[in-house]
Amino acid sequence: MKVSDVMTPDVEAVNPDDTLKTAARLMGDLDSATLPVGENDLLIGVITDHDITIRAVAEGRDPEKTTVREAMSAEVLYCFEDESVDDVSQRMGGWWVRRLPVVSQDKRLIGTVSLGDLAVGTAECEGARIVR
């Protein structure tokens, strides 16, 4: 089974020129501590609630004027849509992450996958009964 079989295809991303306030509001709306940062459909970074707190607020920066680009992490953990669920699940466990952006081979952001997505997909593949 491939990641594309279990991922969530509708991904919310912020633009690097958005403000931290915009990113924080979107995080609140989505109940997510992490957002991918995309530019021209390419994954270029990730912004977390920790980034906003430590790299901006703690340094006295104004969240209404500071851009996502100024606080984001440019080094991003991600997976490809055609990778196996088992391989990605093992890597996520080793990285201690619960969610990853999913990209196409040309690194276009196409979705997200969570440990829950991987667990449900694996269980369905093995014939387990899933109650939703």
Short mmCIF file of C-alpha atoms in Angstrom, two decimals:
data_model
loop_
_atom_site.label_atom_id
_atom_site.label_comp_id
_atom_site.label_asym_id
_atom_site.label_seq_id
_atom_site.Cartn_x
_atom_site.Cartn_y
_atom_site.Cartn_z
CA MET A 1 0.00 0.00 0.00
CA LYS A 2 1.26 3.47 -0.91
CA VAL A 3 1.05 6.72 1.04
CA SER A 4 -1.21 8.15 -1.68
CA ASP A 5 -3.80 5.50 -0.74
CA VAL A 6 -4.17 6.78 2.84
CA MET A 7 -3.10 10.45 2.81
CA THR A 8 -5.39 13.44 3.20
CA PRO A 9 -5.24 15.19 -0.18
CA ASP A 10 -6.66 18.57 0.84
CA VAL A 11 -3.77 20.25 2.60
CA GLU A 12 -3.81 23.73 4.08
CA ALA A 13 -0.52 25.56 3.67
CA VAL A 14 0.62 29.07 4.42
CA ASN A 15 2.58 31.33 2.14
CA PRO A 16 6.02 32.42 3.35
CA ASP A 17 4.91 36.06 3.06
CA ASP A 18 1.87 35.56 5.32
CA THR A 19 2.16 36.97 8.83
CA LEU A 20 2.64 34.80 11.89
CA LYS A 21 -0.77 35.97 13.06
CA THR A 22 -2.32 34.52 9.90
CA ALA A 23 -0.45 31.24 10.43
CA ALA A 24 -1.48 31.07 14.09
CA ARG A 25 -5.14 31.66 13.23
CA LEU A 26 -5.04 28.92 10.61
CA MET A 27 -3.40 26.56 13.12
CA GLY A 28 -6.23 27.33 15.54
CA ASP A 29 -8.90 26.79 12.90
CA LEU A 30 -7.36 23.46 11.91
CA ASP A 31 -6.44 22.45 15.48
CA SER A 32 -2.91 21.76 14.26
CA ALA A 33 0.45 22.73 15.72
CA THR A 34 2.21 22.49 12.35
CA LEU A 35 1.59 23.91 8.89
CA PRO A 36 3.47 23.33 5.67
CA VAL A 37 4.80 26.44 3.95
CA GLY A 38 4.25 26.45 0.22
CA GLU A 39 5.28 28.75 -2.58
CA ASN A 40 4.07 28.15 -6.14
CA ASP A 41 2.79 24.71 -5.02
CA LEU A 42 6.28 23.73 -3.83
CA LEU A 43 6.97 22.72 -0.25
CA ILE A 44 9.63 25.14 1.02
CA GLY A 45 9.32 24.87 4.79
CA VAL A 46 7.22 24.23 7.84
CA ILE A 47 6.00 26.52 10.59
CA THR A 48 5.07 25.26 14.04
CA ASP A 49 3.51 26.78 17.11
CA HIS A 50 6.92 26.35 18.72
CA ASP A 51 8.58 28.37 15.93
CA ILE A 52 6.09 31.19 16.46
CA THR A 53 6.57 31.17 20.21
CA ILE A 54 10.37 30.85 20.35
CA ARG A 55 11.53 32.56 17.15
CA ALA A 56 9.12 35.46 17.28
CA VAL A 57 7.09 36.13 20.41
CA ALA A 58 9.91 35.32 22.86
CA GLU A 59 12.18 37.68 20.91
CA GLY A 60 9.64 40.49 21.03
CA ARG A 61 8.68 40.36 17.35
CA ASP A 62 5.23 41.53 16.33
CA PRO A 63 3.18 38.57 14.99
CA GLU A 64 1.18 41.01 12.85
CA LYS A 65 4.32 42.17 11.04
CA THR A 66 6.68 39.19 11.18
CA THR A 67 6.39 36.89 8.18
CA VAL A 68 6.25 33.12 8.20
CA ARG A 69 9.52 33.11 6.23
CA GLU A 70 11.28 34.80 9.16
CA ALA A 71 10.30 32.08 11.65
CA MET A 72 9.80 28.90 9.62
CA SER A 73 12.09 25.91 9.45
CA ALA A 74 13.40 25.47 5.91
CA GLU A 75 14.55 21.91 6.56
CA VAL A 76 11.41 19.83 6.27
CA LEU A 77 10.70 16.18 6.91
CA TYR A 78 8.39 14.84 4.21
CA CYS A 79 7.52 11.73 2.27
CA PHE A 80 6.71 10.96 -1.35
CA GLU A 81 3.25 9.87 -2.45
CA ASP A 82 4.55 6.62 -3.94
CA GLU A 83 6.41 5.41 -0.84
CA SER A 84 5.10 2.41 1.04
CA VAL A 85 2.99 2.91 4.15
CA ASP A 86 5.30 0.58 6.10
CA ASP A 87 8.47 2.50 5.21
CA VAL A 88 6.94 5.89 6.03
CA SER A 89 5.44 4.61 9.26
CA GLN A 90 8.83 3.36 10.44
CA ARG A 91 10.54 6.64 9.53
CA MET A 92 7.88 8.70 11.31
CA GLY A 93 8.37 6.60 14.44
CA GLY A 94 12.13 7.13 14.25
CA TRP A 95 11.66 10.86 13.75
CA TRP A 96 9.05 11.11 16.54
CA VAL A 97 6.57 12.93 14.31
CA ARG A 98 2.84 12.37 13.99
CA ARG A 99 2.23 14.08 10.65
CA LEU A 100 4.20 14.60 7.43
CA PRO A 101 3.65 16.61 4.28
CA VAL A 102 3.29 14.42 1.20
CA VAL A 103 4.92 15.57 -2.02
CA SER A 104 5.02 14.39 -5.62
CA GLN A 105 8.34 13.45 -7.21
CA ASP A 106 8.83 17.09 -8.27
CA LYS A 107 8.27 18.16 -4.62
CA ARG A 108 4.84 19.68 -5.18
CA LEU A 109 2.79 19.60 -1.99
CA ILE A 110 -0.15 17.27 -2.55
CA GLY A 111 -1.30 16.19 0.91
CA THR A 112 -0.50 15.18 4.46
CA VAL A 113 -0.30 11.84 6.17
CA SER A 114 -0.65 11.14 9.88
CA LEU A 115 0.23 8.12 11.97
CA GLY A 116 -3.52 7.56 12.28
CA ASP A 117 -3.89 7.50 8.48
CA LEU A 118 -1.10 4.96 8.24
CA ALA A 119 -2.54 2.77 11.00
CA VAL A 120 -6.02 2.72 9.49
CA GLY A 121 -4.63 2.04 6.02
CA THR A 122 -2.48 -0.82 7.26
CA ALA A 123 -5.35 -2.34 9.26
CA GLU A 124 -7.71 -2.15 6.27
CA CYS A 125 -5.06 -3.73 4.07
CA GLU A 126 -4.72 -6.61 6.55
CA GLY A 127 -8.50 -7.10 6.71
CA ALA A 128 -9.06 -5.73 10.20
CA ARG A 129 -12.45 -4.28 10.96
CA ILE A 130 -12.27 -0.51 11.44
CA VAL A 131 -15.08 1.32 13.21
CA ARG A 132 -15.30 4.96 12.18
#
